[in-house]
Tab-separated table of C-alpha atoms in Angstrom:
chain	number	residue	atom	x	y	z
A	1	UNK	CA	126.070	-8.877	238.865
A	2	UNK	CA	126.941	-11.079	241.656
A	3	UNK	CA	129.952	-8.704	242.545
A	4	UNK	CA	127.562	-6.736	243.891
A	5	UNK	CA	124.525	-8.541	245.191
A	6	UNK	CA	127.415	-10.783	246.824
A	7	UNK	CA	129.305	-7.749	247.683
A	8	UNK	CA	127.789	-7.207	251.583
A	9	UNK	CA	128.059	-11.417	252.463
A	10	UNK	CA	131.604	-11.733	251.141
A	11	UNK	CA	133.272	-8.568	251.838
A	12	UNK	CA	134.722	-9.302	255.472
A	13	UNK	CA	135.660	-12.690	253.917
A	14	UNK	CA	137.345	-11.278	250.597
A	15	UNK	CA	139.177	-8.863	252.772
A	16	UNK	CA	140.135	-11.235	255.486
A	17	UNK	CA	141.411	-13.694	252.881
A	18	UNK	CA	143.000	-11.149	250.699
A	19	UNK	CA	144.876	-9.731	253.867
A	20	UNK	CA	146.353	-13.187	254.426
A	21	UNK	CA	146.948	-14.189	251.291
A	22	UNK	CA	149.045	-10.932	250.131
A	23	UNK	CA	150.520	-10.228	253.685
A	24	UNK	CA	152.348	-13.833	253.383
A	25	UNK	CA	152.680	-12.686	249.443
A	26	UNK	CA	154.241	-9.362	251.243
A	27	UNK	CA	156.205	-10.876	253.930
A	28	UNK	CA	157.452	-13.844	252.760
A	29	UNK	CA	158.209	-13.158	248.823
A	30	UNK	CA	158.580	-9.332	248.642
A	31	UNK	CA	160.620	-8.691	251.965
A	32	UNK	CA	162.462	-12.181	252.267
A	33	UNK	CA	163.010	-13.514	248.810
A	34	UNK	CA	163.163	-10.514	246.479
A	35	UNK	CA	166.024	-9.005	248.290
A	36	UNK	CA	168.060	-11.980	248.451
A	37	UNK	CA	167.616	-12.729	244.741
A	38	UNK	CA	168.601	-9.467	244.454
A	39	UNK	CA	172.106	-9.527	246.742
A	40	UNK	CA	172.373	-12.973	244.395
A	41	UNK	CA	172.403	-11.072	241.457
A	42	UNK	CA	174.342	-8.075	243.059
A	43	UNK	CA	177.110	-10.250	243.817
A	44	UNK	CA	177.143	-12.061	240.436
A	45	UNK	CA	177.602	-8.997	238.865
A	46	UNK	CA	180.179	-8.154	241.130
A	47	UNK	CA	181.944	-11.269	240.225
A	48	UNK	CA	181.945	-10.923	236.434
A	49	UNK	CA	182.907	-7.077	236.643
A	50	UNK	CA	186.203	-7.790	238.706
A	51	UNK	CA	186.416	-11.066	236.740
A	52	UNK	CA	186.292	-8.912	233.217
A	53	UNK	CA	188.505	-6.602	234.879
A	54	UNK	CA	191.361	-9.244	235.695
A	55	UNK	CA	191.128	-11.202	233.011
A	56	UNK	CA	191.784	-7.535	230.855
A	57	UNK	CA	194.968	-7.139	233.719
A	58	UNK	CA	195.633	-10.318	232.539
A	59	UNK	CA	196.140	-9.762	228.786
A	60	UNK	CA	197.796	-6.482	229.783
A	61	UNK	CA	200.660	-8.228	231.080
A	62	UNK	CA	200.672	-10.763	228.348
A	63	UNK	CA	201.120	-8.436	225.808
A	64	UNK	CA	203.970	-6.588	227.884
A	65	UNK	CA	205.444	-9.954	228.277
A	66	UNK	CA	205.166	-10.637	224.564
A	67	UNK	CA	206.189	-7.714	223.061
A	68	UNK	CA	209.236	-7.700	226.103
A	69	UNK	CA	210.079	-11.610	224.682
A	70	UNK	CA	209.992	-10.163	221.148
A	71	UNK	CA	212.414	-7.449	221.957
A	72	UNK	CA	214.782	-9.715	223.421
A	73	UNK	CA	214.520	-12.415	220.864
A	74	UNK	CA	215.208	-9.758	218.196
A	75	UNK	CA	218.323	-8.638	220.285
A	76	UNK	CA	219.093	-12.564	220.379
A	77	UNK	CA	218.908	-12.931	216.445
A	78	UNK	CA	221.126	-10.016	216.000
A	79	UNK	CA	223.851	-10.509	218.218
A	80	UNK	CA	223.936	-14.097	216.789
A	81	UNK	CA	224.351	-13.262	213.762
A	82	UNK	CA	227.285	-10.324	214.924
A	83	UNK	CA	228.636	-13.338	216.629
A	84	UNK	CA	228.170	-15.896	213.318
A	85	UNK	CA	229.804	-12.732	211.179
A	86	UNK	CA	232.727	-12.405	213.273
A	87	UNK	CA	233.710	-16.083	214.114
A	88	UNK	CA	233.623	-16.142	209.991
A	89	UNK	CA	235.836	-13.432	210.283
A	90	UNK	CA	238.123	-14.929	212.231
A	91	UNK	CA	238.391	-18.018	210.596
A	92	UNK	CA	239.298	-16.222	207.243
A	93	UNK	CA	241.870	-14.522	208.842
A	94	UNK	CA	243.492	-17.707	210.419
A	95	UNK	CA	243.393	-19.675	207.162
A	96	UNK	CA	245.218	-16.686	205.525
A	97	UNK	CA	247.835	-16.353	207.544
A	98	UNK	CA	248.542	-20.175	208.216
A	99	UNK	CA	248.209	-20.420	203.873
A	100	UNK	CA	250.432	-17.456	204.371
A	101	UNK	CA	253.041	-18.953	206.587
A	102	UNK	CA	252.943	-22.408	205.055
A	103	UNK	CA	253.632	-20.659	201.294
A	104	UNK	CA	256.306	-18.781	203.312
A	105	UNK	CA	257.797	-21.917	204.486
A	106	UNK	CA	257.844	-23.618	201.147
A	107	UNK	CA	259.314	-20.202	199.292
A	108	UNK	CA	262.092	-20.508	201.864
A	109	UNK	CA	262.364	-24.015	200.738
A	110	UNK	CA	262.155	-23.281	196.954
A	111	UNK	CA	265.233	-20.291	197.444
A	112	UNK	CA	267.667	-22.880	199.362
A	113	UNK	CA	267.235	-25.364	196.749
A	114	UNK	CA	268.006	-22.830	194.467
A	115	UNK	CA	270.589	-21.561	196.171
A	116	UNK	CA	272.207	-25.247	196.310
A	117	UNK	CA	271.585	-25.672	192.840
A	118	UNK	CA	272.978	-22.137	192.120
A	119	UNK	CA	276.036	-23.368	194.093
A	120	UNK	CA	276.662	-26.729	192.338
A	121	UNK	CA	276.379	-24.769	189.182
A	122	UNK	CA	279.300	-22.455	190.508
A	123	UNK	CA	281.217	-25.113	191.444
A	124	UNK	CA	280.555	-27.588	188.428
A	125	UNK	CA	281.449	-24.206	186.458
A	126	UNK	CA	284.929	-23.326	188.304
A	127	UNK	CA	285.800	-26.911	187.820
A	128	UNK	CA	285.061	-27.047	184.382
A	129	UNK	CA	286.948	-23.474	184.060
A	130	UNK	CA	289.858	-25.547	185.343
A	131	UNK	CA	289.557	-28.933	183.363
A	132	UNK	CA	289.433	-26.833	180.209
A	133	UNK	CA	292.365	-24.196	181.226
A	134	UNK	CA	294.505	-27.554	182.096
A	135	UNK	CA	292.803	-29.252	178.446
A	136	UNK	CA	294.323	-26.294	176.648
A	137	UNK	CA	297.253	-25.595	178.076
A	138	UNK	CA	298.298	-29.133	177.292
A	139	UNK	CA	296.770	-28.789	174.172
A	140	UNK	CA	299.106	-25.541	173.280
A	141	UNK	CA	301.627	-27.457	174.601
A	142	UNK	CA	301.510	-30.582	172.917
A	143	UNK	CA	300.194	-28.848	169.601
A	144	UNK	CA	303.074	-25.820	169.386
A	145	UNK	CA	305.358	-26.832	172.349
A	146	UNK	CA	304.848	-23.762	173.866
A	147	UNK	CA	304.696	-23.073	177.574
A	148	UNK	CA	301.146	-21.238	178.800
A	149	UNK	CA	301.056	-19.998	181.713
A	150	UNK	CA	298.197	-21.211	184.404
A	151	UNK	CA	296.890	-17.748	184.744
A	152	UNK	CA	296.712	-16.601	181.108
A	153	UNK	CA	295.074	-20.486	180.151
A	154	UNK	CA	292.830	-19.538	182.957
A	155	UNK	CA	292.262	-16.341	181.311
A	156	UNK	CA	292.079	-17.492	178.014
A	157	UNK	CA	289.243	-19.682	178.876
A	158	UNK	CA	286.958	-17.304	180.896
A	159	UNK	CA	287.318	-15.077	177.864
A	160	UNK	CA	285.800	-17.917	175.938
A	161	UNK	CA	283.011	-18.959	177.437
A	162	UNK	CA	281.997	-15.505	178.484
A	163	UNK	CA	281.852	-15.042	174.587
A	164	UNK	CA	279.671	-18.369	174.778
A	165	UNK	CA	277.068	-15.950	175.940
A	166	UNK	CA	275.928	-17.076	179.522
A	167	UNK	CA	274.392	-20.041	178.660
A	168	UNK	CA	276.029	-21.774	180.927
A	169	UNK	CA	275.159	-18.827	183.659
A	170	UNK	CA	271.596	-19.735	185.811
A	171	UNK	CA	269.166	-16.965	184.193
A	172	UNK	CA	268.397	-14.437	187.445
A	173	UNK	CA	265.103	-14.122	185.671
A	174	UNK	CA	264.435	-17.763	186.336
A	175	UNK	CA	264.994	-17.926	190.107
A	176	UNK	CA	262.098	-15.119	189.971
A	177	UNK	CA	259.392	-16.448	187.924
A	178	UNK	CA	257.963	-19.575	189.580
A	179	UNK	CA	257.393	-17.514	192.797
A	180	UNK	CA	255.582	-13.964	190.890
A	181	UNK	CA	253.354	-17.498	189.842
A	182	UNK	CA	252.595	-17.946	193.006
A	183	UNK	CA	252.160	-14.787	194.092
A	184	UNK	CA	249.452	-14.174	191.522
A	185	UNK	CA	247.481	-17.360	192.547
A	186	UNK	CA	247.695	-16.237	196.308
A	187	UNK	CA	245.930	-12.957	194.884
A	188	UNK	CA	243.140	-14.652	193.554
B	1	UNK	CA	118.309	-20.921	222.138
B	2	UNK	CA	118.078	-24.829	222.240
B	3	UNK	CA	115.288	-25.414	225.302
B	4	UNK	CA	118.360	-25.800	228.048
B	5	UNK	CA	120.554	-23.743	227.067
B	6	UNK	CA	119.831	-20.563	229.036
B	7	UNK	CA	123.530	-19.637	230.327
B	8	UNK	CA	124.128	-16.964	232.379
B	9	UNK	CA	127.644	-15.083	231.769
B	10	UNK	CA	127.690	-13.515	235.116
B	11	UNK	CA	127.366	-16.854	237.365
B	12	UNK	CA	130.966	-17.571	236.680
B	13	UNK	CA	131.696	-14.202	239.413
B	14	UNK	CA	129.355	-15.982	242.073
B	15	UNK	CA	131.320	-16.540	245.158
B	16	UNK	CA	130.319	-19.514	246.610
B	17	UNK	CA	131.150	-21.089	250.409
B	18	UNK	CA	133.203	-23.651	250.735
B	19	UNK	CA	133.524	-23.550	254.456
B	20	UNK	CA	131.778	-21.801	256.965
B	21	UNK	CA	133.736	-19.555	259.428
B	22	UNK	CA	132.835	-16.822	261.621
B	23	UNK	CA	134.780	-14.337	263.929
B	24	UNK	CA	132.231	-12.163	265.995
B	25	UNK	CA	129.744	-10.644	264.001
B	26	UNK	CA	131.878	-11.473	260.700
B	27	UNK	CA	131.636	-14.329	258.342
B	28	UNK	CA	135.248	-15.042	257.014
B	29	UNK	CA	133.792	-18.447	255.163
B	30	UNK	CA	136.350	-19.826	253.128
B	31	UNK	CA	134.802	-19.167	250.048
B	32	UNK	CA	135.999	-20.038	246.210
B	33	UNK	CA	137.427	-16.667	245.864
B	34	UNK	CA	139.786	-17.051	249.013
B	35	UNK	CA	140.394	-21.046	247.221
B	36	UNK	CA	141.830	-19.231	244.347
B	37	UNK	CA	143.738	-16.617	246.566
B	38	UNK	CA	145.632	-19.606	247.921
B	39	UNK	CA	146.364	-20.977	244.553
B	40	UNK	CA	147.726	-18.090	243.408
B	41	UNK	CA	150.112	-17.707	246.687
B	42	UNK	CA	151.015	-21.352	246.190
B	43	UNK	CA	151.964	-20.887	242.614
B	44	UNK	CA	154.128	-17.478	243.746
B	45	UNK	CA	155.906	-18.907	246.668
B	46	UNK	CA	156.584	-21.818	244.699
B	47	UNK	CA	157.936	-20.131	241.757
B	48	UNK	CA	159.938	-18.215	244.029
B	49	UNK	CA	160.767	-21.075	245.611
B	50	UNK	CA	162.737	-23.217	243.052
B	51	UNK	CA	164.430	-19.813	241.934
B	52	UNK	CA	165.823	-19.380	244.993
B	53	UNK	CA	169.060	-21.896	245.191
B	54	UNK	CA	170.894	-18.278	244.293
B	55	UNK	CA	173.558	-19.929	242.604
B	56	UNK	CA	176.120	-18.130	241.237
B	57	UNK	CA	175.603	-19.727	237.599
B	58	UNK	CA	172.372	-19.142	237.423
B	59	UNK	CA	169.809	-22.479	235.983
B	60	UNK	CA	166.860	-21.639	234.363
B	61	UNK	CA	163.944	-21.270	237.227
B	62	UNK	CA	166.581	-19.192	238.923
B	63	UNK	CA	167.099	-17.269	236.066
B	64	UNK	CA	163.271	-16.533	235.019
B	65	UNK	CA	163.051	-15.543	238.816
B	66	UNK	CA	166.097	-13.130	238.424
B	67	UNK	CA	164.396	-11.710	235.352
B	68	UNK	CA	160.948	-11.235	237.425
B	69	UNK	CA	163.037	-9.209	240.003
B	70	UNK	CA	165.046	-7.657	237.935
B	71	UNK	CA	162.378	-6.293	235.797
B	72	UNK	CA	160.618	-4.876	239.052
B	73	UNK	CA	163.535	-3.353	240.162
B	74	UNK	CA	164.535	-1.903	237.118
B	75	UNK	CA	160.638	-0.738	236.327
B	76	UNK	CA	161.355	1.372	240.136
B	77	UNK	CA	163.926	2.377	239.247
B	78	UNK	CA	163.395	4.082	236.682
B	79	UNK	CA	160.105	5.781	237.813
B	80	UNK	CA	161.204	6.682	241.020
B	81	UNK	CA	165.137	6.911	241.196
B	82	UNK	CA	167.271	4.975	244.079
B	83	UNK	CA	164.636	6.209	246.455
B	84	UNK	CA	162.322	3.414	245.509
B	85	UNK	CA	164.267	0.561	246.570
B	86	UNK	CA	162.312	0.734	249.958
B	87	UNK	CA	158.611	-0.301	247.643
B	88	UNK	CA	160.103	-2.644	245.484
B	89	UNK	CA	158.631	-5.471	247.706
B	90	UNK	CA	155.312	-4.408	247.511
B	91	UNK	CA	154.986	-3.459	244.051
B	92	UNK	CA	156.969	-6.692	243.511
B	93	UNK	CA	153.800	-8.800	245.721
B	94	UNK	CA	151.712	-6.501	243.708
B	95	UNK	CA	152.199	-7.802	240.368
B	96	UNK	CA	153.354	-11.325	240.649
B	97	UNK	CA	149.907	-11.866	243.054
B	98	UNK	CA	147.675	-9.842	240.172
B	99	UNK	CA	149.701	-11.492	237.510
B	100	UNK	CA	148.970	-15.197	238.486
B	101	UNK	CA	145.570	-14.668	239.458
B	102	UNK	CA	144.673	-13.228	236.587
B	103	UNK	CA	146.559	-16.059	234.613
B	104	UNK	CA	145.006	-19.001	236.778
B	105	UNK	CA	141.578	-17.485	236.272
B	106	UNK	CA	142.067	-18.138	232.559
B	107	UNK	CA	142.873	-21.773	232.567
B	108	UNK	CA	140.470	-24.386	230.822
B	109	UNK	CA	139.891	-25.965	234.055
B	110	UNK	CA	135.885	-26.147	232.928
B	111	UNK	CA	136.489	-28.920	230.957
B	112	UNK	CA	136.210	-31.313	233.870
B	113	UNK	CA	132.752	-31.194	234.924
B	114	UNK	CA	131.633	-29.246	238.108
B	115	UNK	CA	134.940	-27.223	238.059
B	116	UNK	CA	135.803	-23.939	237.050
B	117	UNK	CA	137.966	-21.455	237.543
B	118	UNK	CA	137.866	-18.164	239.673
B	119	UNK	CA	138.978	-15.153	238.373
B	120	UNK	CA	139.753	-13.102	242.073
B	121	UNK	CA	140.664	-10.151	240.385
B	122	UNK	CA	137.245	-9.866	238.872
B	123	UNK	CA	136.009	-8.913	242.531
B	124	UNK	CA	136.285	-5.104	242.992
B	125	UNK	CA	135.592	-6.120	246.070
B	126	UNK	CA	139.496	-7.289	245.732
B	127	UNK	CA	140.983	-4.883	242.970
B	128	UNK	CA	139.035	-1.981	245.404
B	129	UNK	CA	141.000	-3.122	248.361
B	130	UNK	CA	144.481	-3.343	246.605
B	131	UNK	CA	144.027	0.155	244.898
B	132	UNK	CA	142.950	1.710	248.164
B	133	UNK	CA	146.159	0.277	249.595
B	134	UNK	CA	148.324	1.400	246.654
B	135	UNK	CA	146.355	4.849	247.203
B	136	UNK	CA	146.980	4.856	250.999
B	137	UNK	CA	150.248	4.303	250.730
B	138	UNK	CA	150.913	6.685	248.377
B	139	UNK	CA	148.752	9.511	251.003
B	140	UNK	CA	151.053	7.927	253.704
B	141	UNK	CA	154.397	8.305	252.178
B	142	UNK	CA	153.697	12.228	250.700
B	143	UNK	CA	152.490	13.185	254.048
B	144	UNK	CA	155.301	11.251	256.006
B	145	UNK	CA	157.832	12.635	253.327
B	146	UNK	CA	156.579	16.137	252.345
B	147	UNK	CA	154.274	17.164	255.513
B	148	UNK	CA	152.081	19.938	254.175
B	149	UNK	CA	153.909	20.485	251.185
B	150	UNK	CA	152.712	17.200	249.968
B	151	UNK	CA	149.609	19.459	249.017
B	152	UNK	CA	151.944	21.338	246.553
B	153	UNK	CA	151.393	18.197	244.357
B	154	UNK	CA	148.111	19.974	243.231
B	155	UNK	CA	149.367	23.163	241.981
B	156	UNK	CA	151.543	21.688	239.260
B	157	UNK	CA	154.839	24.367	238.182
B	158	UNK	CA	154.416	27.007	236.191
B	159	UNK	CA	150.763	27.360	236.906
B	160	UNK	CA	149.604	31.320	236.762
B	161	UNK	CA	148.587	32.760	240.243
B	162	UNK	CA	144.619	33.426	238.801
B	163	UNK	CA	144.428	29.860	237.434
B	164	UNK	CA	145.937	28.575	240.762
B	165	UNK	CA	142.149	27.398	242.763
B	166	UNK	CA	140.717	26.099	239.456
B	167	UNK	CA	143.743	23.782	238.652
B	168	UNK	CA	144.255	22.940	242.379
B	169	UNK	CA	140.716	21.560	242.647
B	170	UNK	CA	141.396	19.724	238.820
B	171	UNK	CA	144.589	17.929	240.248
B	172	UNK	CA	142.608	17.803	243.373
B	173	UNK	CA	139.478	15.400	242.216
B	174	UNK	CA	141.805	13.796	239.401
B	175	UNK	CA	144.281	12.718	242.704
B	176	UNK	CA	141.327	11.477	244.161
B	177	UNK	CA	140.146	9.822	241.205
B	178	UNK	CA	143.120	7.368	241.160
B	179	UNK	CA	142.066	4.741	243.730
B	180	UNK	CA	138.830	3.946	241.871
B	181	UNK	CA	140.829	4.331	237.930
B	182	UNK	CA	143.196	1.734	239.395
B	183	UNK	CA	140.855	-0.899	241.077
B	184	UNK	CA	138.236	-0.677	238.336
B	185	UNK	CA	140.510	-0.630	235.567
B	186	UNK	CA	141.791	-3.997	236.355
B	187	UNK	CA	138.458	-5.063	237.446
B	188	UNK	CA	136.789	-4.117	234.324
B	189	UNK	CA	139.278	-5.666	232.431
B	190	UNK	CA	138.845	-9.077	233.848
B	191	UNK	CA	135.522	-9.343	233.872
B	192	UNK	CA	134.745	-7.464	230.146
B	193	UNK	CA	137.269	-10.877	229.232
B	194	UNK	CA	135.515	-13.731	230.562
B	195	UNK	CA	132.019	-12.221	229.511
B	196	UNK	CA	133.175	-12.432	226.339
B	197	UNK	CA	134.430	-15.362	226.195
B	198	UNK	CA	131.371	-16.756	227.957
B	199	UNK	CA	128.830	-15.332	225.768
B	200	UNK	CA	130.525	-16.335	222.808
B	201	UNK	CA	131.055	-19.982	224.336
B	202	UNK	CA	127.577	-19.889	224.487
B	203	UNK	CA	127.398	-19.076	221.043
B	204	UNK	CA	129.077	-22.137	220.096
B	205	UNK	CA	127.047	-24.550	222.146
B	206	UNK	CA	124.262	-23.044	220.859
B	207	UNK	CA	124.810	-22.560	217.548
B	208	UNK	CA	125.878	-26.528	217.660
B	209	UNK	CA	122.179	-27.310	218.640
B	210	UNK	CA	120.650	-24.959	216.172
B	211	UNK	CA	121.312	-26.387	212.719
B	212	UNK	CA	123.209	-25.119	209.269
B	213	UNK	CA	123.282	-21.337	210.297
B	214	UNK	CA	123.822	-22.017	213.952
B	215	UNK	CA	126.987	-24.300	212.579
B	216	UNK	CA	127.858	-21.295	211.291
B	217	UNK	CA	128.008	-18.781	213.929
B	218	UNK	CA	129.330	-21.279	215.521
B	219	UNK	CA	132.262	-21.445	213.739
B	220	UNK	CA	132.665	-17.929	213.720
B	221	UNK	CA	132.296	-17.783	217.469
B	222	UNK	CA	135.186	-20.645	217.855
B	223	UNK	CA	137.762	-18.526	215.596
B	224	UNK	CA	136.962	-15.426	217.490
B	225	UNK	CA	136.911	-16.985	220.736
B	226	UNK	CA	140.100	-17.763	219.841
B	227	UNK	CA	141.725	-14.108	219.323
B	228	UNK	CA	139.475	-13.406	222.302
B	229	UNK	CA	142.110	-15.855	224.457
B	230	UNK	CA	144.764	-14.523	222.719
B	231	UNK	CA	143.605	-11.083	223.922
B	232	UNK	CA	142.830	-12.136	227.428
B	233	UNK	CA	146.269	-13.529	228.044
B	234	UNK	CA	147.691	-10.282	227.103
B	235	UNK	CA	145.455	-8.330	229.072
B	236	UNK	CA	146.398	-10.342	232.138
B	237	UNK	CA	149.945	-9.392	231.679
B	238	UNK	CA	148.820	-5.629	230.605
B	239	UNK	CA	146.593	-5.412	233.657
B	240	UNK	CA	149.454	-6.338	236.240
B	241	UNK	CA	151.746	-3.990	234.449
B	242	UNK	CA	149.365	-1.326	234.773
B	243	UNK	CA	148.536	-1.876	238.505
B	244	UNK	CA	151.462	-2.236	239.492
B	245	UNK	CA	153.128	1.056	236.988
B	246	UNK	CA	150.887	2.892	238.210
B	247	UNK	CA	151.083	2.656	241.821
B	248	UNK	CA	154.830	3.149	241.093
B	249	UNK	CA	154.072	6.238	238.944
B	250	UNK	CA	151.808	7.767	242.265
B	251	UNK	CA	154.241	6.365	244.811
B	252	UNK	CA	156.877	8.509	242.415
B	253	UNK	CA	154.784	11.703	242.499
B	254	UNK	CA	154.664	11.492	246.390
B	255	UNK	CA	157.994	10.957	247.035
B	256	UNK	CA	159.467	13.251	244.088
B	257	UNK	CA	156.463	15.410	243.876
B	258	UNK	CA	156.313	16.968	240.487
């Protein structure tokens, strides 16, 4: 075994070598390198746990910010539609009441025509009361030569067509109907 | 055995001078053995070396030198607690040096003719120098720690008063045991390996010059010369482990004590 026949020549040179050898082993690697290596990887994983930890910060306040945005969009949406809602409103109600005030107008319209035609009727009516009260009191005159007086012809007359039976009289009914027409179509 | 073939398994361990040197009455020759040596502090430093740009994205050297350290540290660690931050360098030298020189002794380097390779940790003449260190240290760091009560370490707790000289004397030569378990463990190791795979290299040439049966062991010899590699390569890794575990394993009993 040349390990040990050998062993008394190349002891003081195995050791000698060995010491050199593994001292700069020692010195160099074990007390220069390894500790830097180390710090490296000491401050890597520094770096990624404060990295990790703001980047989690991070989507903290992203989800606050999110669910804040949410919240006011929803607030948005509503009071838009409140606002949508009520402008509708409000538009209904001005229609109405300008449809209101134009019908209104055109009632008021409607009743003075009415009321003219009502009129002429009266009139065209007295004046016919008084063409046929002069008619027959010429009539009785020239027929029995008897003198009528103005008022009793009068008389006489207005008795007569009163018995006529009011056609010649505007129906009250009438002046009434075309606006309760109206009035149900403004319902609807 | 073929007329020439008479090969001797053990002249592969022969230290032979390379150059002569002498200081006083001692011959420091630089021998194949210290050849090796450097080899395997070239191959350290420089594997240290191109790990050490300590970038902060790590590349890959840097990153299987990170893992060497790492696994060091964490290996102290764990067998000694925060106190053993102070040995990681040395168990650190420990294994990478026992590592690669068991590695480089393995490498096929016979294939080019008047060349082989030296295995320096199958000295004990080396492995006996690195355990006594380990062991010294270890003596060195109870005492230094633990003055007198470093002796306590051989009367393990709980041990009845009668029993206490009979255990203290077990713990006692078992303690003292440890140097020579941890030198010739690795020692052993390394050279049991590379006999084998000598003798059984020599079975191959051999059984190549011997005709149809000789073929055949042969060809037994080359597939289990084959696991034997396998083996060795583990070994070398086991071997370091061990070395340098167990020196953390003492260095933990003298600083912790029991």
């Amino acid at each position: 075994m040349p390990q040990i026949t050998q062993l008394a020549t190349v002891f003081a040179s195995q050791l000698f070598w060995l010491a050199v050898v593994f001292g700069i082993i020692f010195f160099v690697v074990g007390r220069r390198m390894v500790p830097q290596i180390r710090s490296t990887v000491a401050v890597r994983e520094q770096k990624i746990a404060e990295d990790v930890e703001k980047a989690k910060a991070a989507r903290a306040a992203a989800d606050t910010t999110e669910a804040e945005w949410r919240a006011r969009m929803d607030e948005a949406r509503l009071e838009a539609a409140r606002v949508a809602q009520e402008a509708r409103r409000q538009i209904a109600l001005e229609n109405e009441a300008r449809i209101k005030a134009a019908l209104d107008k055109v009632d008021a319209k409607v009743d003075k025509a009415r009321q003219r035609i009502w009129t002429s009727v009266q009139a065209a009516r007295a004046e016919l009361e008084t063409v046929a009260s002069d008619a027959a009191q010429q009539m009785v005159e020239q027929l029995t030569g008897l003198k009528v007086g103005g008022d009793e012809a009068a008389r006489a007359v207005a008795a007569e067509l009163q018995m006529l039976g009011g056609q010649g009289q505007p129906d009250p009914a009438m002046l009434g109907k075309g606006k309760s027409k109206r009035a149900a179509s403004r319902a609807r | 055995m073929a007329a020439e073939g008479k090969i001797d398994p053990m002249h592969q361990f022969a230290i032979e001078p390379i150059a002569p040197l002498h200081i006083g009455p001692y011959d420091i020759s630089f021998t194949t053995s210290a050849a090796w040596m450097l080899v395997a502090l070239v191959i350290v430093v420089g594997f240290m070396a191109i790990g050490m740009r300590r970038e902060l994205v790590p590349g890959r050297w840097q990153m299987a030198v990170e893992g060497l350290t790492g696994f060091i540290d964490n290996m102290v660690q764990v067998n000694i607690g925060p106190e053993g931050r102070k040995f990681v360098p040395y168990i650190f030298s420990l294994f990478t040096f026992i590592l690669v020189s068991n590695l480089i002794g393995l490498l096929p380097l016979a294939i080019i003719p008047g060349f082989h390779p030296f295995t320096t940790t199958s000295q004990f003449s080396l492995t006996g120098v690195l355990a006594v260190l380990s062991f010294s240290m270890v003596v060195i760091v109870g005492f230094w720690r633990h003055g007198l009560h470093f002796l306590s370490l051989f009367v393990p707790h709980g041990t009845p008063k009668p029993m206490i000289p009979l255990i203290a004397v077990i713990e006692f030569i078992s303690f003292m045991v440890r140097p020579f378990s941890l030198g010739l463990r690795l020692f052993v190791a390394m050279i049991a390996g590379h006999i084998l795979m000598e003798v059984f290299g020599s079975f191959i040439v051999n059984g190549l010059n011997g005709g149809g049966v000789g073929w055949a062991v042969g060809g037994l010899s080359f597939l289990f010369i084959v696991f034997v590699v396998a083996l060795e390569l583990l070994m070398c890794v086991i071997q370091a482990y061990v070395f340098a575990l167990l020196t953390t394993l003492y260095l933990s009993d003298a600083i912790n004590l029991h």
